[in-house]
């Protein structure tokens, strides 16, 4: 108890946290004073050893991890509970959304999804000039960043090329804000090159948007579809994810005597334990927390209790593969060596197979969805998801080629960050071609940072480098995720993601 | 020179500094200049299989097979010891590739590519290979959209250009210096051919970019800059001119002790060139600290 009290005191007295941030941190601590959801001993031991991990979601899950409301409902019908009439004008529609956001729970305390904004707002844009639209979007953007300053908060646009999407891209490049994070859903049949090119030009300006492969995602989900939220998770719209728990593949590899033991014994064992952990947490949410009972979001149809998946995360693929390579006496490293990469692809295929064999009650379609998890700021010595370790990534094309075969297995998302050096600024056509090539070959999502941008992606969320510097100088940051980012920069060397000055590569004359 | 085979010192599947868009870059071995400022001196020579590099290789990647020196990429740790040991500035890691090999590589990476740039060494030393390769690409329906560029020092007579230009979309041409004496001192060769190439390429509408390396105390002299301005005016003042800054990176021999070209000097030269009426003077997009 004294330990808990002093932790509460540390939060209450922390000079770098704002009032709101303290409130959230105190609530997390209070939840964790409750006993943990009921686990069997074996699962508990694996969790304590952090071979499996609950993302520190809290001891008593009383809200789903990610909630993806169908905002069309409130725009079409208004809300009886919130006493909102059906909006008629663009101003009213934006105002209705701004109110709606405050009633959407999530693990961060702020919504992780704020809507397919172009599809939602287009019906209200008749008679609104382009210039007016752009000015309204700018104000909307300012509101989001200042009132809901969380980089996990995510807006989607696309797949059509339309006025609202263009106004958003224009405002986003100009404002270079942390929030909202942004994804363009790209469909080669519908989107066209012009808006894709706008997106890749925006990436050069501000490392956003993230580009999702719409046809690939669409075929995974039924009506009313999906959205990309938070750190590039693809989840059912009008639902979301009840929970996320993940397996540390590095630790599983370390518990294995070799490749066969890993694939046939240890991986099945820890996939099963992680599934047990997920079941316990999901069960608590659905049967004990009362979240869905009498909830106006359910009653008015913003969310549907049956559309919440469970995300089965994995991370540290790179370390796992390299460890198994060491055990086999093979020098090839993950990301660079064809045999090592191929081992990684087999692990992903095996994971998909194993996860598909773990039934889950309450969960959308009865099984969890595999996810290459982008990491927590406390992950030292491991690489997020299936990524290639920081600082050792090959050139972007080889990078995409090395990871491509993983992508088909990660139905709820696989986030990869390509680091591009500053020379691309004078050659934006190259970024366009890279994105197009990656998406054409089946990359689920295309995400890039250009070095020299103040605004960069850390493990999956956006952060301003200048904020990190300020935070480290012990000044508080207005933005919630800066604290996470600063921790990530120090513990997992996130800012070491190697920029490649391509013009110098020839200096080492080594073979190809 | 080739029978459809060339000595390739390296290739890249991602390059944003060798022409428009993302380009596959093929570096061919061997050069007809001997630039003291060369950043990649190990691309100059042609291997004589003398074996000097085999002795210094720490990983066993290099062996002698009969008279030939053979490189095995498996154990190679890319330490580059062999490069510094080579007396002829060759590279034992060079691999011989056929036109078919290159087409395979292009196909594997085609969705990511806007084009191909062949560089060196001096690409035009492999003229037959270039012609065979470019002709094959233009004839392949799945590759014909790629633009084909050559990066050259221009030391090629008009007859040579006439053969390769019909299948070439653009050339990036390096002019090393204008004063003939200086050019000989810096490169070991005369510059008349390369100046004539600039005019020929501009007339043919195939000069994508003219490049000029600024070396302090050598090519940053006012008379060099003035001659550069005159040449670009003659080629057409819209010609895209790229200024590069001399760095020590990779340089071997006496030039390794020369001062690197400071950013201020490059910007001053660019100012003079722009003031003289040149439309497009491109500066390095990254300045090394
Ligand atoms: S690369 Fe150089 S040192 Fe090695 S065998 Fe060839 S010429 Fe001799
Ligand atoms: S770079 Fe050269 S010396 Fe070094 S391991 Fe490779 S072949 Fe041997």
mmCIF file with all atom_site columns, N, CA and C in Angstrom, chain A residues 395-398 400-401 420 422-424 426-427 429-431 433-434 436-438 440-441 502-512, chain B residues 9-17 19-22 27 40 42 78 80 83 91 93 95 108-109 111-114 120 249 285-286 288:
data_model
loop_
_atom_site.group_PDB
_atom_site.id
_atom_site.type_symbol
_atom_site.label_atom_id
_atom_site.label_alt_id
_atom_site.label_comp_id
_atom_site.label_asym_id
_atom_site.label_entity_id
_atom_site.label_seq_id
_atom_site.pdbx_PDB_ins_code
_atom_site.Cartn_x
_atom_site.Cartn_y
_atom_site.Cartn_z
_atom_site.occupancy
_atom_site.B_iso_or_equiv
_atom_site.pdbx_formal_charge
_atom_site.auth_seq_id
_atom_site.auth_comp_id
_atom_site.auth_asym_id
_atom_site.auth_atom_id
_atom_site.pdbx_PDB_model_num
ATOM 1   N N  . UNK A 1 395 ? 17.977 -0.380 -47.820 1.00 0.00 ? 395 UNK A N  1
ATOM 2   C CA . UNK A 1 395 ? 17.343 0.719  -48.545 1.00 0.00 ? 395 UNK A CA 1
ATOM 3   C C  . UNK A 1 395 ? 15.837 0.459  -48.631 1.00 0.00 ? 395 UNK A C  1
ATOM 4   N N  . UNK A 1 396 ? 15.040 1.496  -48.864 1.00 0.00 ? 396 UNK A N  1
ATOM 5   C CA . UNK A 1 396 ? 13.585 1.342  -48.773 1.00 0.00 ? 396 UNK A CA 1
ATOM 6   C C  . UNK A 1 396 ? 13.006 0.270  -49.696 1.00 0.00 ? 396 UNK A C  1
ATOM 7   N N  . UNK A 1 397 ? 13.562 0.107  -50.875 1.00 0.00 ? 397 UNK A N  1
ATOM 8   C CA . UNK A 1 397 ? 13.006 -0.906 -51.778 1.00 0.00 ? 397 UNK A CA 1
ATOM 9   C C  . UNK A 1 397 ? 13.315 -2.309 -51.251 1.00 0.00 ? 397 UNK A C  1
ATOM 10  N N  . UNK A 1 398 ? 14.546 -2.557 -50.854 1.00 0.00 ? 398 UNK A N  1
ATOM 11  C CA . UNK A 1 398 ? 14.891 -3.863 -50.286 1.00 0.00 ? 398 UNK A CA 1
ATOM 12  C C  . UNK A 1 398 ? 14.097 -4.105 -49.009 1.00 0.00 ? 398 UNK A C  1
ATOM 13  N N  . UNK A 1 400 ? 11.042 -2.984 -48.246 1.00 0.00 ? 400 UNK A N  1
ATOM 14  C CA . UNK A 1 400 ? 9.682  -3.404 -48.588 1.00 0.00 ? 400 UNK A CA 1
ATOM 15  C C  . UNK A 1 400 ? 9.695  -4.860 -49.064 1.00 0.00 ? 400 UNK A C  1
ATOM 16  N N  . UNK A 1 401 ? 10.656 -5.194 -49.913 1.00 0.00 ? 401 UNK A N  1
ATOM 17  C CA . UNK A 1 401 ? 10.715 -6.559 -50.449 1.00 0.00 ? 401 UNK A CA 1
ATOM 18  C C  . UNK A 1 401 ? 10.925 -7.582 -49.336 1.00 0.00 ? 401 UNK A C  1
ATOM 19  N N  . UNK A 1 420 ? 13.291 7.713  -44.955 1.00 0.00 ? 420 UNK A N  1
ATOM 20  C CA . UNK A 1 420 ? 13.834 8.228  -46.218 1.00 0.00 ? 420 UNK A CA 1
ATOM 21  C C  . UNK A 1 420 ? 14.750 9.394  -45.882 1.00 0.00 ? 420 UNK A C  1
ATOM 22  N N  . UNK A 1 422 ? 16.901 12.927 -46.545 1.00 0.00 ? 422 UNK A N  1
ATOM 23  C CA . UNK A 1 422 ? 16.414 14.229 -46.992 1.00 0.00 ? 422 UNK A CA 1
ATOM 24  C C  . UNK A 1 422 ? 16.543 14.479 -48.481 1.00 0.00 ? 422 UNK A C  1
ATOM 25  N N  . UNK A 1 423 ? 17.379 13.678 -49.158 1.00 0.00 ? 423 UNK A N  1
ATOM 26  C CA . UNK A 1 423 ? 17.547 13.921 -50.593 1.00 0.00 ? 423 UNK A CA 1
ATOM 27  C C  . UNK A 1 423 ? 16.230 13.725 -51.342 1.00 0.00 ? 423 UNK A C  1
ATOM 28  N N  . UNK A 1 424 ? 15.278 12.999 -50.760 1.00 0.00 ? 424 UNK A N  1
ATOM 29  C CA . UNK A 1 424 ? 14.011 12.804 -51.481 1.00 0.00 ? 424 UNK A CA 1
ATOM 30  C C  . UNK A 1 424 ? 13.209 14.096 -51.596 1.00 0.00 ? 424 UNK A C  1
ATOM 31  N N  . UNK A 1 426 ? 14.043 16.768 -52.886 1.00 0.00 ? 426 UNK A N  1
ATOM 32  C CA . UNK A 1 426 ? 14.171 17.341 -54.227 1.00 0.00 ? 426 UNK A CA 1
ATOM 33  C C  . UNK A 1 426 ? 13.742 16.330 -55.290 1.00 0.00 ? 426 UNK A C  1
ATOM 34  N N  . UNK A 1 427 ? 13.179 15.212 -54.883 1.00 0.00 ? 427 UNK A N  1
ATOM 35  C CA . UNK A 1 427 ? 12.767 14.195 -55.852 1.00 0.00 ? 427 UNK A CA 1
ATOM 36  C C  . UNK A 1 427 ? 11.485 13.485 -55.377 1.00 0.00 ? 427 UNK A C  1
ATOM 37  N N  . UNK A 1 429 ? 8.893  12.545 -56.774 1.00 0.00 ? 429 UNK A N  1
ATOM 38  C CA . UNK A 1 429 ? 8.434  11.478 -57.663 1.00 0.00 ? 429 UNK A CA 1
ATOM 39  C C  . UNK A 1 429 ? 8.873  10.103 -57.133 1.00 0.00 ? 429 UNK A C  1
ATOM 40  N N  . UNK A 1 430 ? 10.039 10.068 -56.513 1.00 0.00 ? 430 UNK A N  1
ATOM 41  C CA . UNK A 1 430 ? 10.579 8.797  -56.018 1.00 0.00 ? 430 UNK A CA 1
ATOM 42  C C  . UNK A 1 430 ? 9.726  8.243  -54.877 1.00 0.00 ? 430 UNK A C  1
ATOM 43  N N  . UNK A 1 431 ? 9.254  9.115  -53.991 1.00 0.00 ? 431 UNK A N  1
ATOM 44  C CA . UNK A 1 431 ? 8.424  8.658  -52.867 1.00 0.00 ? 431 UNK A CA 1
ATOM 45  C C  . UNK A 1 431 ? 7.093  8.133  -53.401 1.00 0.00 ? 431 UNK A C  1
ATOM 46  N N  . UNK A 1 433 ? 6.570  6.800  -56.336 1.00 0.00 ? 433 UNK A N  1
ATOM 47  C CA . UNK A 1 433 ? 6.785  5.509  -56.982 1.00 0.00 ? 433 UNK A CA 1
ATOM 48  C C  . UNK A 1 433 ? 6.987  4.402  -55.943 1.00 0.00 ? 433 UNK A C  1
ATOM 49  N N  . UNK A 1 434 ? 7.691  4.744  -54.865 1.00 0.00 ? 434 UNK A N  1
ATOM 50  C CA . UNK A 1 434 ? 7.929  3.771  -53.795 1.00 0.00 ? 434 UNK A CA 1
ATOM 51  C C  . UNK A 1 434 ? 6.601  3.345  -53.172 1.00 0.00 ? 434 UNK A C  1
ATOM 52  N N  . UNK A 1 436 ? 3.609  3.596  -54.468 1.00 0.00 ? 436 UNK A N  1
ATOM 53  C CA . UNK A 1 436 ? 2.799  2.903  -55.454 1.00 0.00 ? 436 UNK A CA 1
ATOM 54  C C  . UNK A 1 436 ? 3.257  1.462  -55.629 1.00 0.00 ? 436 UNK A C  1
ATOM 55  N N  . UNK A 1 437 ? 4.581  1.292  -55.693 1.00 0.00 ? 437 UNK A N  1
ATOM 56  C CA . UNK A 1 437 ? 5.134  -0.049 -55.857 1.00 0.00 ? 437 UNK A CA 1
ATOM 57  C C  . UNK A 1 437 ? 4.783  -0.929 -54.665 1.00 0.00 ? 437 UNK A C  1
ATOM 58  N N  . UNK A 1 438 ? 4.969  -0.388 -53.461 1.00 0.00 ? 438 UNK A N  1
ATOM 59  C CA . UNK A 1 438 ? 4.715  -1.173 -52.256 1.00 0.00 ? 438 UNK A CA 1
ATOM 60  C C  . UNK A 1 438 ? 3.247  -1.595 -52.200 1.00 0.00 ? 438 UNK A C  1
ATOM 61  N N  . UNK A 1 440 ? 1.095  -1.762 -54.697 1.00 0.00 ? 440 UNK A N  1
ATOM 62  C CA . UNK A 1 440 ? 0.779  -2.644 -55.823 1.00 0.00 ? 440 UNK A CA 1
ATOM 63  C C  . UNK A 1 440 ? 1.163  -4.092 -55.502 1.00 0.00 ? 440 UNK A C  1
ATOM 64  N N  . UNK A 1 441 ? 2.267  -4.267 -54.786 1.00 0.00 ? 441 UNK A N  1
ATOM 65  C CA . UNK A 1 441 ? 2.719  -5.623 -54.470 1.00 0.00 ? 441 UNK A CA 1
ATOM 66  C C  . UNK A 1 441 ? 1.984  -6.211 -53.275 1.00 0.00 ? 441 UNK A C  1
ATOM 67  N N  . UNK A 1 502 ? 21.864 8.369  -49.728 1.00 0.00 ? 502 UNK A N  1
ATOM 68  C CA . UNK A 1 502 ? 22.022 7.373  -50.776 1.00 0.00 ? 502 UNK A CA 1
ATOM 69  C C  . UNK A 1 502 ? 23.214 7.666  -51.663 1.00 0.00 ? 502 UNK A C  1
ATOM 70  N N  . UNK A 1 503 ? 23.491 8.957  -51.876 1.00 0.00 ? 503 UNK A N  1
ATOM 71  C CA . UNK A 1 503 ? 24.579 9.330  -52.754 1.00 0.00 ? 503 UNK A CA 1
ATOM 72  C C  . UNK A 1 503 ? 25.924 8.801  -52.283 1.00 0.00 ? 503 UNK A C  1
ATOM 73  N N  . UNK A 1 504 ? 26.017 8.448  -50.999 1.00 0.00 ? 504 UNK A N  1
ATOM 74  C CA . UNK A 1 504 ? 27.300 8.007  -50.469 1.00 0.00 ? 504 UNK A CA 1
ATOM 75  C C  . UNK A 1 504 ? 27.438 6.494  -50.445 1.00 0.00 ? 504 UNK A C  1
ATOM 76  N N  . UNK A 1 505 ? 26.398 5.782  -50.851 1.00 0.00 ? 505 UNK A N  1
ATOM 77  C CA . UNK A 1 505 ? 26.437 4.345  -50.654 1.00 0.00 ? 505 UNK A CA 1
ATOM 78  C C  . UNK A 1 505 ? 27.540 3.660  -51.441 1.00 0.00 ? 505 UNK A C  1
ATOM 79  N N  . UNK A 1 506 ? 27.889 4.249  -52.534 1.00 0.00 ? 506 UNK A N  1
ATOM 80  C CA . UNK A 1 506 ? 28.867 3.589  -53.389 1.00 0.00 ? 506 UNK A CA 1
ATOM 81  C C  . UNK A 1 506 ? 30.244 3.560  -52.748 1.00 0.00 ? 506 UNK A C  1
ATOM 82  N N  . UNK A 1 507 ? 30.437 4.399  -51.729 1.00 0.00 ? 507 UNK A N  1
ATOM 83  C CA . UNK A 1 507 ? 31.765 4.489  -51.133 1.00 0.00 ? 507 UNK A CA 1
ATOM 84  C C  . UNK A 1 507 ? 32.288 3.121  -50.704 1.00 0.00 ? 507 UNK A C  1
ATOM 85  N N  . UNK A 1 508 ? 31.430 2.300  -50.139 1.00 0.00 ? 508 UNK A N  1
ATOM 86  C CA . UNK A 1 508 ? 31.838 0.949  -49.817 1.00 0.00 ? 508 UNK A CA 1
ATOM 87  C C  . UNK A 1 508 ? 31.572 0.135  -51.061 1.00 0.00 ? 508 UNK A C  1
ATOM 88  N N  . UNK A 1 509 ? 32.591 -0.406 -51.614 1.00 0.00 ? 509 UNK A N  1
ATOM 89  C CA . UNK A 1 509 ? 32.423 -1.034 -52.923 1.00 0.00 ? 509 UNK A CA 1
ATOM 90  C C  . UNK A 1 509 ? 31.930 -2.449 -52.829 1.00 0.00 ? 509 UNK A C  1
ATOM 91  N N  . UNK A 1 510 ? 31.389 -2.811 -51.693 1.00 0.00 ? 510 UNK A N  1
ATOM 92  C CA . UNK A 1 510 ? 31.062 -4.199 -51.453 1.00 0.00 ? 510 UNK A CA 1
ATOM 93  C C  . UNK A 1 510 ? 30.028 -4.706 -52.442 1.00 0.00 ? 510 UNK A C  1
ATOM 94  N N  . UNK A 1 511 ? 29.972 -5.979 -52.535 1.00 0.00 ? 511 UNK A N  1
ATOM 95  C CA . UNK A 1 511 ? 29.070 -6.626 -53.493 1.00 0.00 ? 511 UNK A CA 1
ATOM 96  C C  . UNK A 1 511 ? 27.632 -6.267 -53.237 1.00 0.00 ? 511 UNK A C  1
ATOM 97  N N  . UNK A 1 512 ? 26.754 -6.741 -54.130 1.00 0.00 ? 512 UNK A N  1
ATOM 98  C CA . UNK A 1 512 ? 25.394 -6.263 -54.149 1.00 0.00 ? 512 UNK A CA 1
ATOM 99  C C  . UNK A 1 512 ? 24.406 -7.059 -53.342 1.00 0.00 ? 512 UNK A C  1
ATOM 100 N N  . UNK B 2 9   ? 30.145 -3.251 -60.587 1.00 0.00 ? 9   UNK B N  1
ATOM 101 C CA . UNK B 2 9   ? 30.747 -3.139 -59.257 1.00 0.00 ? 9   UNK B CA 1
ATOM 102 C C  . UNK B 2 9   ? 29.681 -3.066 -58.184 1.00 0.00 ? 9   UNK B C  1
ATOM 103 N N  . UNK B 2 10  ? 28.469 -2.627 -58.547 1.00 0.00 ? 10  UNK B N  1
ATOM 104 C CA . UNK B 2 10  ? 27.408 -2.508 -57.545 1.00 0.00 ? 10  UNK B CA 1
ATOM 105 C C  . UNK B 2 10  ? 26.127 -2.134 -58.260 1.00 0.00 ? 10  UNK B C  1
ATOM 106 N N  . UNK B 2 11  ? 25.006 -2.472 -57.641 1.00 0.00 ? 11  UNK B N  1
ATOM 107 C CA . UNK B 2 11  ? 23.764 -1.861 -58.127 1.00 0.00 ? 11  UNK B CA 1
ATOM 108 C C  . UNK B 2 11  ? 22.930 -1.428 -56.940 1.00 0.00 ? 11  UNK B C  1
ATOM 109 N N  . UNK B 2 12  ? 22.053 -0.469 -57.180 1.00 0.00 ? 12  UNK B N  1
ATOM 110 C CA . UNK B 2 12  ? 21.140 0.018  -56.148 1.00 0.00 ? 12  UNK B CA 1
ATOM 111 C C  . UNK B 2 12  ? 19.717 -0.099 -56.680 1.00 0.00 ? 12  UNK B C  1
ATOM 112 N N  . UNK B 2 13  ? 18.814 -0.488 -55.794 1.00 0.00 ? 13  UNK B N  1
ATOM 113 C CA . UNK B 2 13  ? 17.409 -0.531 -56.209 1.00 0.00 ? 13  UNK B CA 1
ATOM 114 C C  . UNK B 2 13  ? 16.680 0.733  -55.791 1.00 0.00 ? 13  UNK B C  1
ATOM 115 N N  . UNK B 2 14  ? 17.363 1.585  -55.068 1.00 0.00 ? 14  UNK B N  1
ATOM 116 C CA . UNK B 2 14  ? 16.744 2.823  -54.592 1.00 0.00 ? 14  UNK B CA 1
ATOM 117 C C  . UNK B 2 14  ? 17.761 3.933  -54.727 1.00 0.00 ? 14  UNK B C  1
ATOM 118 N N  . UNK B 2 15  ? 17.531 4.858  -55.638 1.00 0.00 ? 15  UNK B N  1
ATOM 119 C CA . UNK B 2 15  ? 18.374 6.037  -55.714 1.00 0.00 ? 15  UNK B CA 1
ATOM 120 C C  . UNK B 2 15  ? 17.521 7.219  -56.120 1.00 0.00 ? 15  UNK B C  1
ATOM 121 N N  . UNK B 2 16  ? 17.627 8.286  -55.350 1.00 0.00 ? 16  UNK B N  1
ATOM 122 C CA . UNK B 2 16  ? 16.831 9.472  -55.665 1.00 0.00 ? 16  UNK B CA 1
ATOM 123 C C  . UNK B 2 16  ? 17.724 10.607 -56.145 1.00 0.00 ? 16  UNK B C  1
ATOM 124 N N  . UNK B 2 17  ? 19.001 10.318 -56.369 1.00 0.00 ? 17  UNK B N  1
ATOM 125 C CA . UNK B 2 17  ? 19.917 11.377 -56.777 1.00 0.00 ? 17  UNK B CA 1
ATOM 126 C C  . UNK B 2 17  ? 20.586 11.093 -58.121 1.00 0.00 ? 17  UNK B C  1
ATOM 127 N N  . UNK B 2 19  ? 18.789 11.136 -61.224 1.00 0.00 ? 19  UNK B N  1
ATOM 128 C CA . UNK B 2 19  ? 17.788 11.391 -62.258 1.00 0.00 ? 19  UNK B CA 1
ATOM 129 C C  . UNK B 2 19  ? 16.405 11.436 -61.639 1.00 0.00 ? 19  UNK B C  1
ATOM 130 N N  . UNK B 2 20  ? 15.394 11.626 -62.507 1.00 0.00 ? 20  UNK B N  1
ATOM 131 C CA . UNK B 2 20  ? 14.037 11.827 -61.996 1.00 0.00 ? 20  UNK B CA 1
ATOM 132 C C  . UNK B 2 20  ? 13.433 10.555 -61.402 1.00 0.00 ? 20  UNK B C  1
ATOM 133 N N  . UNK B 2 21  ? 12.778 10.676 -60.247 1.00 0.00 ? 21  UNK B N  1
ATOM 134 C CA . UNK B 2 21  ? 12.110 9.549  -59.614 1.00 0.00 ? 21  UNK B CA 1
ATOM 135 C C  . UNK B 2 21  ? 13.092 8.585  -58.976 1.00 0.00 ? 21  UNK B C  1
ATOM 136 N N  . UNK B 2 22  ? 12.564 7.415  -58.615 1.00 0.00 ? 22  UNK B N  1
ATOM 137 C CA . UNK B 2 22  ? 13.440 6.397  -58.050 1.00 0.00 ? 22  UNK B CA 1
ATOM 138 C C  . UNK B 2 22  ? 14.079 5.598  -59.174 1.00 0.00 ? 22  UNK B C  1
ATOM 139 N N  . UNK B 2 27  ? 26.322 0.312  -61.555 1.00 0.00 ? 27  UNK B N  1
ATOM 140 C CA . UNK B 2 27  ? 27.655 0.898  -61.598 1.00 0.00 ? 27  UNK B CA 1
ATOM 141 C C  . UNK B 2 27  ? 28.582 -0.070 -62.324 1.00 0.00 ? 27  UNK B C  1
ATOM 142 N N  . UNK B 2 40  ? 35.144 7.272  -55.583 1.00 0.00 ? 40  UNK B N  1
ATOM 143 C CA . UNK B 2 40  ? 35.008 5.816  -55.694 1.00 0.00 ? 40  UNK B CA 1
ATOM 144 C C  . UNK B 2 40  ? 36.173 5.239  -56.480 1.00 0.00 ? 40  UNK B C  1
ATOM 145 N N  . UNK B 2 42  ? 37.941 2.761  -56.340 1.00 0.00 ? 42  UNK B N  1
ATOM 146 C CA . UNK B 2 42  ? 37.980 1.326  -56.634 1.00 0.00 ? 42  UNK B CA 1
ATOM 147 C C  . UNK B 2 42  ? 37.110 0.951  -57.834 1.00 0.00 ? 42  UNK B C  1
ATOM 148 N N  . UNK B 2 78  ? 32.085 -7.235 -45.912 1.00 0.00 ? 78  UNK B N  1
ATOM 149 C CA . UNK B 2 78  ? 32.061 -5.869 -46.450 1.00 0.00 ? 78  UNK B CA 1
ATOM 150 C C  . UNK B 2 78  ? 33.016 -4.928 -45.727 1.00 0.00 ? 78  UNK B C  1
ATOM 151 N N  . UNK B 2 80  ? 35.927 -4.006 -46.897 1.00 0.00 ? 80  UNK B N  1
ATOM 152 C CA . UNK B 2 80  ? 36.602 -3.212 -47.924 1.00 0.00 ? 80  UNK B CA 1
ATOM 153 C C  . UNK B 2 80  ? 38.131 -3.216 -47.825 1.00 0.00 ? 80  UNK B C  1
ATOM 154 N N  . UNK B 2 83  ? 39.768 -3.495 -51.169 1.00 0.00 ? 83  UNK B N  1
ATOM 155 C CA . UNK B 2 83  ? 39.794 -2.308 -52.026 1.00 0.00 ? 83  UNK B CA 1
ATOM 156 C C  . UNK B 2 83  ? 41.053 -1.503 -51.769 1.00 0.00 ? 83  UNK B C  1
ATOM 157 N N  . UNK B 2 91  ? 38.454 -3.865 -58.107 1.00 0.00 ? 91  UNK B N  1
ATOM 158 C CA . UNK B 2 91  ? 37.577 -4.356 -57.047 1.00 0.00 ? 91  UNK B CA 1
ATOM 159 C C  . UNK B 2 91  ? 37.327 -5.841 -57.299 1.00 0.00 ? 91  UNK B C  1
ATOM 160 N N  . UNK B 2 93  ? 35.322 -7.727 -55.946 1.00 0.00 ? 93  UNK B N  1
ATOM 161 C CA . UNK B 2 93  ? 33.932 -8.110 -55.710 1.00 0.00 ? 93  UNK B CA 1
ATOM 162 C C  . UNK B 2 93  ? 33.042 -7.846 -56.925 1.00 0.00 ? 93  UNK B C  1
ATOM 163 N N  . UNK B 2 95  ? 31.071 -8.266 -60.181 1.00 0.00 ? 95  UNK B N  1
ATOM 164 C CA . UNK B 2 95  ? 30.509 -9.482 -60.765 1.00 0.00 ? 95  UNK B CA 1
ATOM 165 C C  . UNK B 2 95  ? 30.162 -9.247 -62.231 1.00 0.00 ? 95  UNK B C  1
ATOM 166 N N  . UNK B 2 108 ? 12.201 -7.620 -61.091 1.00 0.00 ? 108 UNK B N  1
ATOM 167 C CA . UNK B 2 108 ? 11.895 -7.861 -59.681 1.00 0.00 ? 108 UNK B CA 1
ATOM 168 C C  . UNK B 2 108 ? 11.550 -6.557 -58.964 1.00 0.00 ? 108 UNK B C  1
ATOM 169 N N  . UNK B 2 109 ? 12.112 -5.457 -59.435 1.00 0.00 ? 109 UNK B N  1
ATOM 170 C CA . UNK B 2 109 ? 11.923 -4.188 -58.731 1.00 0.00 ? 109 UNK B CA 1
ATOM 171 C C  . UNK B 2 109 ? 11.085 -3.180 -59.512 1.00 0.00 ? 109 UNK B C  1
ATOM 172 N N  . UNK B 2 111 ? 7.973  -2.363 -60.036 1.00 0.00 ? 111 UNK B N  1
ATOM 173 C CA . UNK B 2 111 ? 6.907  -1.512 -59.485 1.00 0.00 ? 111 UNK B CA 1
ATOM 174 C C  . UNK B 2 111 ? 7.431  -0.286 -58.721 1.00 0.00 ? 111 UNK B C  1
ATOM 175 N N  . UNK B 2 112 ? 8.676  -0.352 -58.278 1.00 0.00 ? 112 UNK B N  1
ATOM 176 C CA . UNK B 2 112 ? 9.235  0.746  -57.482 1.00 0.00 ? 112 UNK B CA 1
ATOM 177 C C  . UNK B 2 112 ? 10.013 1.753  -58.321 1.00 0.00 ? 112 UNK B C  1
ATOM 178 N N  . UNK B 2 113 ? 10.170 1.476  -59.611 1.00 0.00 ? 113 UNK B N  1
ATOM 179 C CA . UNK B 2 113 ? 11.157 2.228  -60.397 1.00 0.00 ? 113 UNK B CA 1
ATOM 180 C C  . UNK B 2 113 ? 10.523 3.185  -61.397 1.00 0.00 ? 113 UNK B C  1
ATOM 181 N N  . UNK B 2 114 ? 11.161 4.353  -61.528 1.00 0.00 ? 114 UNK B N  1
ATOM 182 C CA . UNK B 2 114 ? 10.835 5.244  -62.629 1.00 0.00 ? 114 UNK B CA 1
ATOM 183 C C  . UNK B 2 114 ? 11.804 5.044  -63.791 1.00 0.00 ? 114 UNK B C  1
ATOM 184 N N  . UNK B 2 120 ? 29.230 4.663  -63.358 1.00 0.00 ? 120 UNK B N  1
ATOM 185 C CA . UNK B 2 120 ? 30.496 3.928  -63.394 1.00 0.00 ? 120 UNK B CA 1
ATOM 186 C C  . UNK B 2 120 ? 31.292 4.101  -62.131 1.00 0.00 ? 120 UNK B C  1
ATOM 187 N N  . UNK B 2 249 ? 35.340 12.046 -48.664 1.00 0.00 ? 249 UNK B N  1
ATOM 188 C CA . UNK B 2 249 ? 34.724 10.743 -48.671 1.00 0.00 ? 249 UNK B CA 1
ATOM 189 C C  . UNK B 2 249 ? 35.287 9.783  -49.706 1.00 0.00 ? 249 UNK B C  1
ATOM 190 N N  . UNK B 2 285 ? 21.562 18.502 -51.970 1.00 0.00 ? 285 UNK B N  1
ATOM 191 C CA . UNK B 2 285 ? 20.373 18.564 -51.132 1.00 0.00 ? 285 UNK B CA 1
ATOM 192 C C  . UNK B 2 285 ? 20.703 18.222 -49.686 1.00 0.00 ? 285 UNK B C  1
ATOM 193 N N  . UNK B 2 286 ? 21.865 17.676 -49.445 1.00 0.00 ? 286 UNK B N  1
ATOM 194 C CA . UNK B 2 286 ? 22.280 17.414 -48.070 1.00 0.00 ? 286 UNK B CA 1
ATOM 195 C C  . UNK B 2 286 ? 23.701 17.943 -47.905 1.00 0.00 ? 286 UNK B C  1
ATOM 196 N N  . UNK B 2 288 ? 27.046 17.768 -45.783 1.00 0.00 ? 288 UNK B N  1
ATOM 197 C CA . UNK B 2 288 ? 27.681 16.941 -44.763 1.00 0.00 ? 288 UNK B CA 1
ATOM 198 C C  . UNK B 2 288 ? 28.243 17.847 -43.679 1.00 0.00 ? 288 UNK B C  1
#
